[in-house]
PDB file of C-alpha atoms and ligand atoms in Angstrom:
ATOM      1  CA  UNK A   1      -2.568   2.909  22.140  1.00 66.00           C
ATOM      2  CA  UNK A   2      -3.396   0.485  19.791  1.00 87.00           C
ATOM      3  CA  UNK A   3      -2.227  -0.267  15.893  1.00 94.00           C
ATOM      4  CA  UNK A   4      -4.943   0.273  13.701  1.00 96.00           C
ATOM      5  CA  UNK A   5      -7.055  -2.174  12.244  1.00 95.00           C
ATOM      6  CA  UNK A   6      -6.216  -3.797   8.883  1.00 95.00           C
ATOM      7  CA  UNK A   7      -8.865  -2.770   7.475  1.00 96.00           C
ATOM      8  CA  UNK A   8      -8.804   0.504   8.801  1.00 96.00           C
ATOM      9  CA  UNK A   9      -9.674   3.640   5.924  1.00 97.00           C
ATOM     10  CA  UNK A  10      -7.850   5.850   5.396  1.00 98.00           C
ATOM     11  CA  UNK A  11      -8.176   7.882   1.983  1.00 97.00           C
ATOM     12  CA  UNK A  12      -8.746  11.730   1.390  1.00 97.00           C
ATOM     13  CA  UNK A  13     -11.724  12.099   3.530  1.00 96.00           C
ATOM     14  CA  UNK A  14     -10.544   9.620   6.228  1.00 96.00           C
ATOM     15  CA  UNK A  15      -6.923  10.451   7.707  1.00 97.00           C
ATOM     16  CA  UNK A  16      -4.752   9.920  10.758  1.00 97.00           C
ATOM     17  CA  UNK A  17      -3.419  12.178  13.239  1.00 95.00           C
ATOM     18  CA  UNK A  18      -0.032  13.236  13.097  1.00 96.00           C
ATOM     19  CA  UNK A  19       0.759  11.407  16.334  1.00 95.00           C
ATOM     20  CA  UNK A  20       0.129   7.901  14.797  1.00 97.00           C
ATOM     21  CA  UNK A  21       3.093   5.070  14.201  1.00 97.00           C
ATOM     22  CA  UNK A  22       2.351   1.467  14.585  1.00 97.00           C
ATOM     23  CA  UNK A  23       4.396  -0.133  17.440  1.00 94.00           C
ATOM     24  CA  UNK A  24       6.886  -2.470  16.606  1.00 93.00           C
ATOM     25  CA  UNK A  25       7.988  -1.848  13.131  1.00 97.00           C
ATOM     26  CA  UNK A  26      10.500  -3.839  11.976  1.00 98.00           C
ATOM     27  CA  UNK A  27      13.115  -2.715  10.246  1.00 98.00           C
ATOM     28  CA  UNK A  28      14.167  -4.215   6.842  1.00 98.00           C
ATOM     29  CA  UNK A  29      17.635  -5.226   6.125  1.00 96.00           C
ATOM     30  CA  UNK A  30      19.567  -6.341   3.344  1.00 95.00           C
ATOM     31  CA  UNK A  31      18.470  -9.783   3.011  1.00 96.00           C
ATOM     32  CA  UNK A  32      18.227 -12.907   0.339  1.00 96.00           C
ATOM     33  CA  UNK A  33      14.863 -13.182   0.052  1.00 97.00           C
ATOM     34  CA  UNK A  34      14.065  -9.130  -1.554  1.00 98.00           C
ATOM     35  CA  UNK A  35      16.089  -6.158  -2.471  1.00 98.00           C
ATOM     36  CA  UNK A  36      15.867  -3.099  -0.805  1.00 98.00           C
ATOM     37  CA  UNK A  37      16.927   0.106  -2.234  1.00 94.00           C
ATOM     38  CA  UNK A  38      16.759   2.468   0.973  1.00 92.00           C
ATOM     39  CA  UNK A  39      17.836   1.917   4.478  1.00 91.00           C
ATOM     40  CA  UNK A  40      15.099   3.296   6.270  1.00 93.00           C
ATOM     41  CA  UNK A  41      12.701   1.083   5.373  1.00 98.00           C
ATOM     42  CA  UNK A  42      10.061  -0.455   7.930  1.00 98.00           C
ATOM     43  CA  UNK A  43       6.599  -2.313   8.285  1.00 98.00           C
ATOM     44  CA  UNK A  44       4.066  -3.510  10.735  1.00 98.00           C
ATOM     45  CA  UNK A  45       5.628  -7.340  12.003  1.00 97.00           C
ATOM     46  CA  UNK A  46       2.225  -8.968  10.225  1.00 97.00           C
ATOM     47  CA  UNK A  47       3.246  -7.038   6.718  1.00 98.00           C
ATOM     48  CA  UNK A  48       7.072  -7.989   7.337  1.00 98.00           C
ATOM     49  CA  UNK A  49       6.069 -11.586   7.641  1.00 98.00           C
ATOM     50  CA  UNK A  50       3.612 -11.290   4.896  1.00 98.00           C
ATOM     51  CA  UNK A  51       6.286  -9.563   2.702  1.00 98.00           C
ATOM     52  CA  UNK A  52       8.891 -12.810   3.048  1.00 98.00           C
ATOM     53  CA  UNK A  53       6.130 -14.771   2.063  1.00 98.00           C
ATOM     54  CA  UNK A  54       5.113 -13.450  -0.895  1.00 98.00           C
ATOM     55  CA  UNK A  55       9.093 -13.260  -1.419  1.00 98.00           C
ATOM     56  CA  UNK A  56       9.732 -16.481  -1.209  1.00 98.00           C
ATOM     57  CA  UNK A  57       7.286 -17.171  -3.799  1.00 98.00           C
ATOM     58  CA  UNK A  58       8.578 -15.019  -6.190  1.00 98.00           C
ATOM     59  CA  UNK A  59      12.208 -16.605  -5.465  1.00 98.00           C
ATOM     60  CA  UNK A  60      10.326 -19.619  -6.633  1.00 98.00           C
ATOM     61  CA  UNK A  61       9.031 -18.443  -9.866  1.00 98.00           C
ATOM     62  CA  UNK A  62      12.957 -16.833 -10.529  1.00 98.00           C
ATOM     63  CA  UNK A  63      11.841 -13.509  -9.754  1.00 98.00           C
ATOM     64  CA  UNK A  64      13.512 -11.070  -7.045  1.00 98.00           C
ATOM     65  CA  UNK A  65      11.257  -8.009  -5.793  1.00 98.00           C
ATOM     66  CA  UNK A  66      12.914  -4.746  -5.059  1.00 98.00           C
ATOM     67  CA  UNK A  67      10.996  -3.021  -2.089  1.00 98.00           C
ATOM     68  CA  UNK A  68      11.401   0.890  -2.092  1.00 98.00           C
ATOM     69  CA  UNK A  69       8.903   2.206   0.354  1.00 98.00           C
ATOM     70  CA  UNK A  70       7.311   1.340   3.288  1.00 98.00           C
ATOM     71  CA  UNK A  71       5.914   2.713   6.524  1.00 98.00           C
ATOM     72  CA  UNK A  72       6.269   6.591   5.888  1.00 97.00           C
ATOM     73  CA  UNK A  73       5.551   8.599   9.314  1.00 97.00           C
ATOM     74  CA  UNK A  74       3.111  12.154   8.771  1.00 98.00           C
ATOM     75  CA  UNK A  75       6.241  14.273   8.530  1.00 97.00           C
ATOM     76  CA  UNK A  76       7.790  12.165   6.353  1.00 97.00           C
ATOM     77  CA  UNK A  77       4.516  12.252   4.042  1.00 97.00           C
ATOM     78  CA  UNK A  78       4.462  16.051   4.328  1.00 97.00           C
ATOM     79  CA  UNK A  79       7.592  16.570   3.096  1.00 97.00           C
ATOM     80  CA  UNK A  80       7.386  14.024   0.065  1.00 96.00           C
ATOM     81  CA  UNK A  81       3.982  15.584  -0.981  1.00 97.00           C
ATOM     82  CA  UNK A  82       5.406  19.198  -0.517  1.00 97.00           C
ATOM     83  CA  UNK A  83       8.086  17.897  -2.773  1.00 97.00           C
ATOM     84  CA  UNK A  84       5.960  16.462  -5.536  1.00 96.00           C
ATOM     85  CA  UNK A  85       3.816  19.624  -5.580  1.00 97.00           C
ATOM     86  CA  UNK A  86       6.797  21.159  -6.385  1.00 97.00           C
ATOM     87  CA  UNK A  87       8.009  19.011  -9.274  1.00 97.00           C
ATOM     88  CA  UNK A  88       4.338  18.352 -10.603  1.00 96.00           C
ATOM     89  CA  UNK A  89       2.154  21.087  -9.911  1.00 97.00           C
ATOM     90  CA  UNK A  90      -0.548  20.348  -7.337  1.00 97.00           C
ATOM     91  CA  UNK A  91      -3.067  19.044  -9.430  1.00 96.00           C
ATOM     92  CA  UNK A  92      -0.676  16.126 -10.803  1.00 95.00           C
ATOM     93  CA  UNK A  93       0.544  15.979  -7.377  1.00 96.00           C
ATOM     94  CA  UNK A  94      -2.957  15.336  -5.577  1.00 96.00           C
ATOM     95  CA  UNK A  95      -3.123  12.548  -8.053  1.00 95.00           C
ATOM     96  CA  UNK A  96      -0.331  10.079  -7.383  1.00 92.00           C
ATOM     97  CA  UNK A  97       0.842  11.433  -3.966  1.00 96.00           C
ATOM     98  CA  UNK A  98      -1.003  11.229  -0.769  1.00 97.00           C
ATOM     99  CA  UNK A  99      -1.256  14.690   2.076  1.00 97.00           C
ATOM    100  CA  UNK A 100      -0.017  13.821   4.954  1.00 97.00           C
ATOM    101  CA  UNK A 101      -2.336  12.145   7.383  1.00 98.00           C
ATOM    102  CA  UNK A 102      -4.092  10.860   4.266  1.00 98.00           C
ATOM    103  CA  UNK A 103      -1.649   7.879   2.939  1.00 98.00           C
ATOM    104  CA  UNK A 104      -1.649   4.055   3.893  1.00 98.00           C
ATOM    105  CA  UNK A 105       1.748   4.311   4.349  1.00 98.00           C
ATOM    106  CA  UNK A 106       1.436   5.391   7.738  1.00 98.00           C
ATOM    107  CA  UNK A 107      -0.072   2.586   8.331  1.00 98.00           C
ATOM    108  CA  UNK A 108       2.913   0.383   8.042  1.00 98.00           C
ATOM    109  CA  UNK A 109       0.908  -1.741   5.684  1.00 98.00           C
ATOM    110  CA  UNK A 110       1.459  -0.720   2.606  1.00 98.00           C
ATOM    111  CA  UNK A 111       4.369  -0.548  -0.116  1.00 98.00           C
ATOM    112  CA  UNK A 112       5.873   0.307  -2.789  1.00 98.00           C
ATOM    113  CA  UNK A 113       7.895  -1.903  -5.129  1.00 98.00           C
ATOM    114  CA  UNK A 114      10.256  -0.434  -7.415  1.00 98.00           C
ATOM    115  CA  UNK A 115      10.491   1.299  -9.801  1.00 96.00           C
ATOM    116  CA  UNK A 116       8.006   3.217  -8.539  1.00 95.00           C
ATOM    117  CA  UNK A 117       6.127   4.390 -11.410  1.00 94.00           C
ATOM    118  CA  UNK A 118       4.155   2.765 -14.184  1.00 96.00           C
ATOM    119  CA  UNK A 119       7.174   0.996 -15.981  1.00 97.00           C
ATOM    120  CA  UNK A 120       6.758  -0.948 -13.595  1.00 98.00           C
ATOM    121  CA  UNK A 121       3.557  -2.939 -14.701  1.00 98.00           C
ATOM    122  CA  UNK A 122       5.709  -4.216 -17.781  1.00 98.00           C
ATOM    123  CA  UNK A 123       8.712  -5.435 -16.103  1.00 98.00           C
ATOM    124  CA  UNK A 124       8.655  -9.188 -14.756  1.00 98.00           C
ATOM    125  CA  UNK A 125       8.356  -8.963 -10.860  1.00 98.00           C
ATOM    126  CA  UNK A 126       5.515  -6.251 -11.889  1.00 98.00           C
ATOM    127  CA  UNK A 127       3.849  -8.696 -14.027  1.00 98.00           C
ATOM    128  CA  UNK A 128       4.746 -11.608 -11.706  1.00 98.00           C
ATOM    129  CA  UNK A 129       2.995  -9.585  -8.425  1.00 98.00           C
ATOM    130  CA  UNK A 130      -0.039  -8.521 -10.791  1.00 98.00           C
ATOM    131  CA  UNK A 131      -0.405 -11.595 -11.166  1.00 98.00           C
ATOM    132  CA  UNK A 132       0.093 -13.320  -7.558  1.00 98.00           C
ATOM    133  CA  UNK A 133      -0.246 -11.165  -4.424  1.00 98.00           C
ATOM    134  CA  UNK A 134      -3.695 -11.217  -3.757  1.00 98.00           C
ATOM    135  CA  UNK A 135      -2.936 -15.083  -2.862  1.00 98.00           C
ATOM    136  CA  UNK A 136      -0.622 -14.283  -0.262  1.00 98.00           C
ATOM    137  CA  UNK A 137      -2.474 -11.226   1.070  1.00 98.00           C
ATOM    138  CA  UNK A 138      -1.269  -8.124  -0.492  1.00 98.00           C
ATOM    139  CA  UNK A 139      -4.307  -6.178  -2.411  1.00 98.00           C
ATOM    140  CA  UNK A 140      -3.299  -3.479  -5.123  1.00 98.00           C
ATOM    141  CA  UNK A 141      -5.102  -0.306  -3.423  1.00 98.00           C
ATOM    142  CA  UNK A 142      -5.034   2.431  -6.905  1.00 98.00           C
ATOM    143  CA  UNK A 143      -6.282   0.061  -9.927  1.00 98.00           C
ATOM    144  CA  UNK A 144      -6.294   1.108 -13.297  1.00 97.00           C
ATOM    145  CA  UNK A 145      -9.430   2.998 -14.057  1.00 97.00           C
ATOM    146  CA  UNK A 146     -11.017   3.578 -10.551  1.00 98.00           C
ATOM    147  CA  UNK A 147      -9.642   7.138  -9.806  1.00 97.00           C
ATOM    148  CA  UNK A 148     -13.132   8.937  -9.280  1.00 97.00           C
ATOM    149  CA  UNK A 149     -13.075   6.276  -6.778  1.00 97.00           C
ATOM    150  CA  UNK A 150     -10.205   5.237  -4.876  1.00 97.00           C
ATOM    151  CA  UNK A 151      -9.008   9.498  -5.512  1.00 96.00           C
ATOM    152  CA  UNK A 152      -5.108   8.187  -6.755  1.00 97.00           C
ATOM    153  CA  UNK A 153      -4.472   7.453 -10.737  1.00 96.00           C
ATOM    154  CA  UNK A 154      -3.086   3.689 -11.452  1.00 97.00           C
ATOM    155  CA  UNK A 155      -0.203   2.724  -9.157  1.00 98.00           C
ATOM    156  CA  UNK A 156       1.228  -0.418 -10.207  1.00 98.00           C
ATOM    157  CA  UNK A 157       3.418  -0.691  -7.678  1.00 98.00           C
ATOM    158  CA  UNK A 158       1.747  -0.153  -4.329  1.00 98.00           C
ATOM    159  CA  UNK A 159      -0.282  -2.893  -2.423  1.00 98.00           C
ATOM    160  CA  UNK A 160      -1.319  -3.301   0.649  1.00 98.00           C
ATOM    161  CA  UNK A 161      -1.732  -5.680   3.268  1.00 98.00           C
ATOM    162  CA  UNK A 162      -4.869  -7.187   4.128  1.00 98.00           C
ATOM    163  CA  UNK A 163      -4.443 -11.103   4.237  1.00 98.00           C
ATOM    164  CA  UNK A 164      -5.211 -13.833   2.116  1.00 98.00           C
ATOM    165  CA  UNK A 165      -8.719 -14.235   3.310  1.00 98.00           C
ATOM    166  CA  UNK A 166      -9.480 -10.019   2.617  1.00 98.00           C
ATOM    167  CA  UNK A 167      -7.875 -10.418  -0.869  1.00 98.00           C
ATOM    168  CA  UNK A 168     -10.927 -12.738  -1.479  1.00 98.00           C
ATOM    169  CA  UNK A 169     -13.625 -11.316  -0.329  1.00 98.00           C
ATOM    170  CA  UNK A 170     -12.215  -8.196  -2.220  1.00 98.00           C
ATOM    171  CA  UNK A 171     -12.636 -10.461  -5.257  1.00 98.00           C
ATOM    172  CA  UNK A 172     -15.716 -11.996  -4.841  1.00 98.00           C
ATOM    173  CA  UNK A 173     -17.954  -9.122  -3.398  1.00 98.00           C
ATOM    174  CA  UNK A 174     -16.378  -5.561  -4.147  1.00 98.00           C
ATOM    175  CA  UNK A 175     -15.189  -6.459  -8.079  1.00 98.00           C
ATOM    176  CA  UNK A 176     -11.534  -6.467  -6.525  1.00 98.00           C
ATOM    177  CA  UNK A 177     -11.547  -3.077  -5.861  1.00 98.00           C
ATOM    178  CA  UNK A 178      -9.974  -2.303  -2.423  1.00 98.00           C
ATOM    179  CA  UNK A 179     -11.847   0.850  -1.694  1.00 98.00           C
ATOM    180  CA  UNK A 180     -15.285  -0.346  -2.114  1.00 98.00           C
ATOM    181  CA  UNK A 181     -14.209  -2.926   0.875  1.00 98.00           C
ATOM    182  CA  UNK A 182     -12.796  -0.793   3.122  1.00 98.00           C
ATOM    183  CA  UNK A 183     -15.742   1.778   2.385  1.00 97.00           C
ATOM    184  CA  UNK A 184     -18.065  -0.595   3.400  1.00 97.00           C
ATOM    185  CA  UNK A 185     -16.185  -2.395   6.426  1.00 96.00           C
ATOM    186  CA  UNK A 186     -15.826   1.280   7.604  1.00 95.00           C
ATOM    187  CA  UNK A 187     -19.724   2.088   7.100  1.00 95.00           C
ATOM    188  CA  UNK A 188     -20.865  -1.261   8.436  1.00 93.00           C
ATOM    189  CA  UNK A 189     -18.171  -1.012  11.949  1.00 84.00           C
ATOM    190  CA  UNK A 190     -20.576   2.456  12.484  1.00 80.00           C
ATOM    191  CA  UNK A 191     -23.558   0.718  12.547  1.00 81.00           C
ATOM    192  CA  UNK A 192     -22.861  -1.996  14.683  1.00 77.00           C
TER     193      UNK A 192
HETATM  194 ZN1  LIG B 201       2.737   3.827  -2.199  1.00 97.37          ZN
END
């Protein structure tokens, strides 16, 4: 079967099956451009490619990025939600942590930049990718205030892929917020 779209939603009410990995992930090794701080890290090849880019750029401004989660299969997810449950409680847990099925880490779109939590924001690659990775694609999925909404408190530190061209329109018609886009791509795809 196919990858899924882009654009595909996926949120609380709109999951995947447990069956579902992208083909082709690439693995990510130790490289110049980024740090890594797991091995078994791995993306969709348009979200690898997109990744070096937005690298590179950093590299250019002085600033390294420090990737520290990536494509996360539905086990995987079960497991990591199971074990935030446990340290949070389930209501803080539902908050920052997706169910399985539920996260855009299965995708292979999405990740996570580290330190993954909200020190983040105030360190320079988080102010530096604030700042810049809409222009080369990557859209920050949990903003700061839109939890009602998007379902997840603030995360800093996770964006996903949607191109340079989806950043925008993010921007100019949804007030930058990722979910109203993908809400209404996914509502408009029904009707056509
Ligand atoms: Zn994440």
């Amino acid at each position: 079967s196919e990858d899924l779209s882009p654009f595909y939603l996926i949120d609380k009410q709109h999951t995947v099956g447990a069956d579902y990995e992208p083909k082709n992930l690439v693995h990510l090794e130790k490289n110049d451009l980024f740090a890594i701080n797991k091995n078994n890290l791995s993306l969709r090849p348009e979200s690898f490619e997109a990744l070096k880019v937005l690298a590179q750029a950093a590299k250019n401004d002085g600033i390294t990025l420090t990737v520290s989660s990536t494509y996360r299969s539905y086990e995987y997810q079960k497991n990591l939600f199971a074990y935030w449950v446990k340290v949070d409680g389930l209501e803080e847990a539902e908050r920052e942590s997706a169910r399985e099925g539920t996260s855009q880490h299965q995708l292979g779109m999405a990740l996570d930049f580290a330190p993954v939590d909200d020190a983040f924001a105030d360190t320079v690659p988080g102010q530096w990718v604030y700042k810049n990775a809409a222009k080369y694609g990557w859209s920050l999925s949990f903003p700061h205030g839109y939890e009602d909404i998007t379902g997840y408190r603030w995360e800093s530190w996770h964006f996903r892929y949607i191109g340079v061209e989806a950043c925008e329109f993010q921007k100019k018609w949804f007030g930058d917020v990722q979910q109203f886009m993908m809400e209404f791509l996914d509502a408009w795809e029904d009707k056509l």
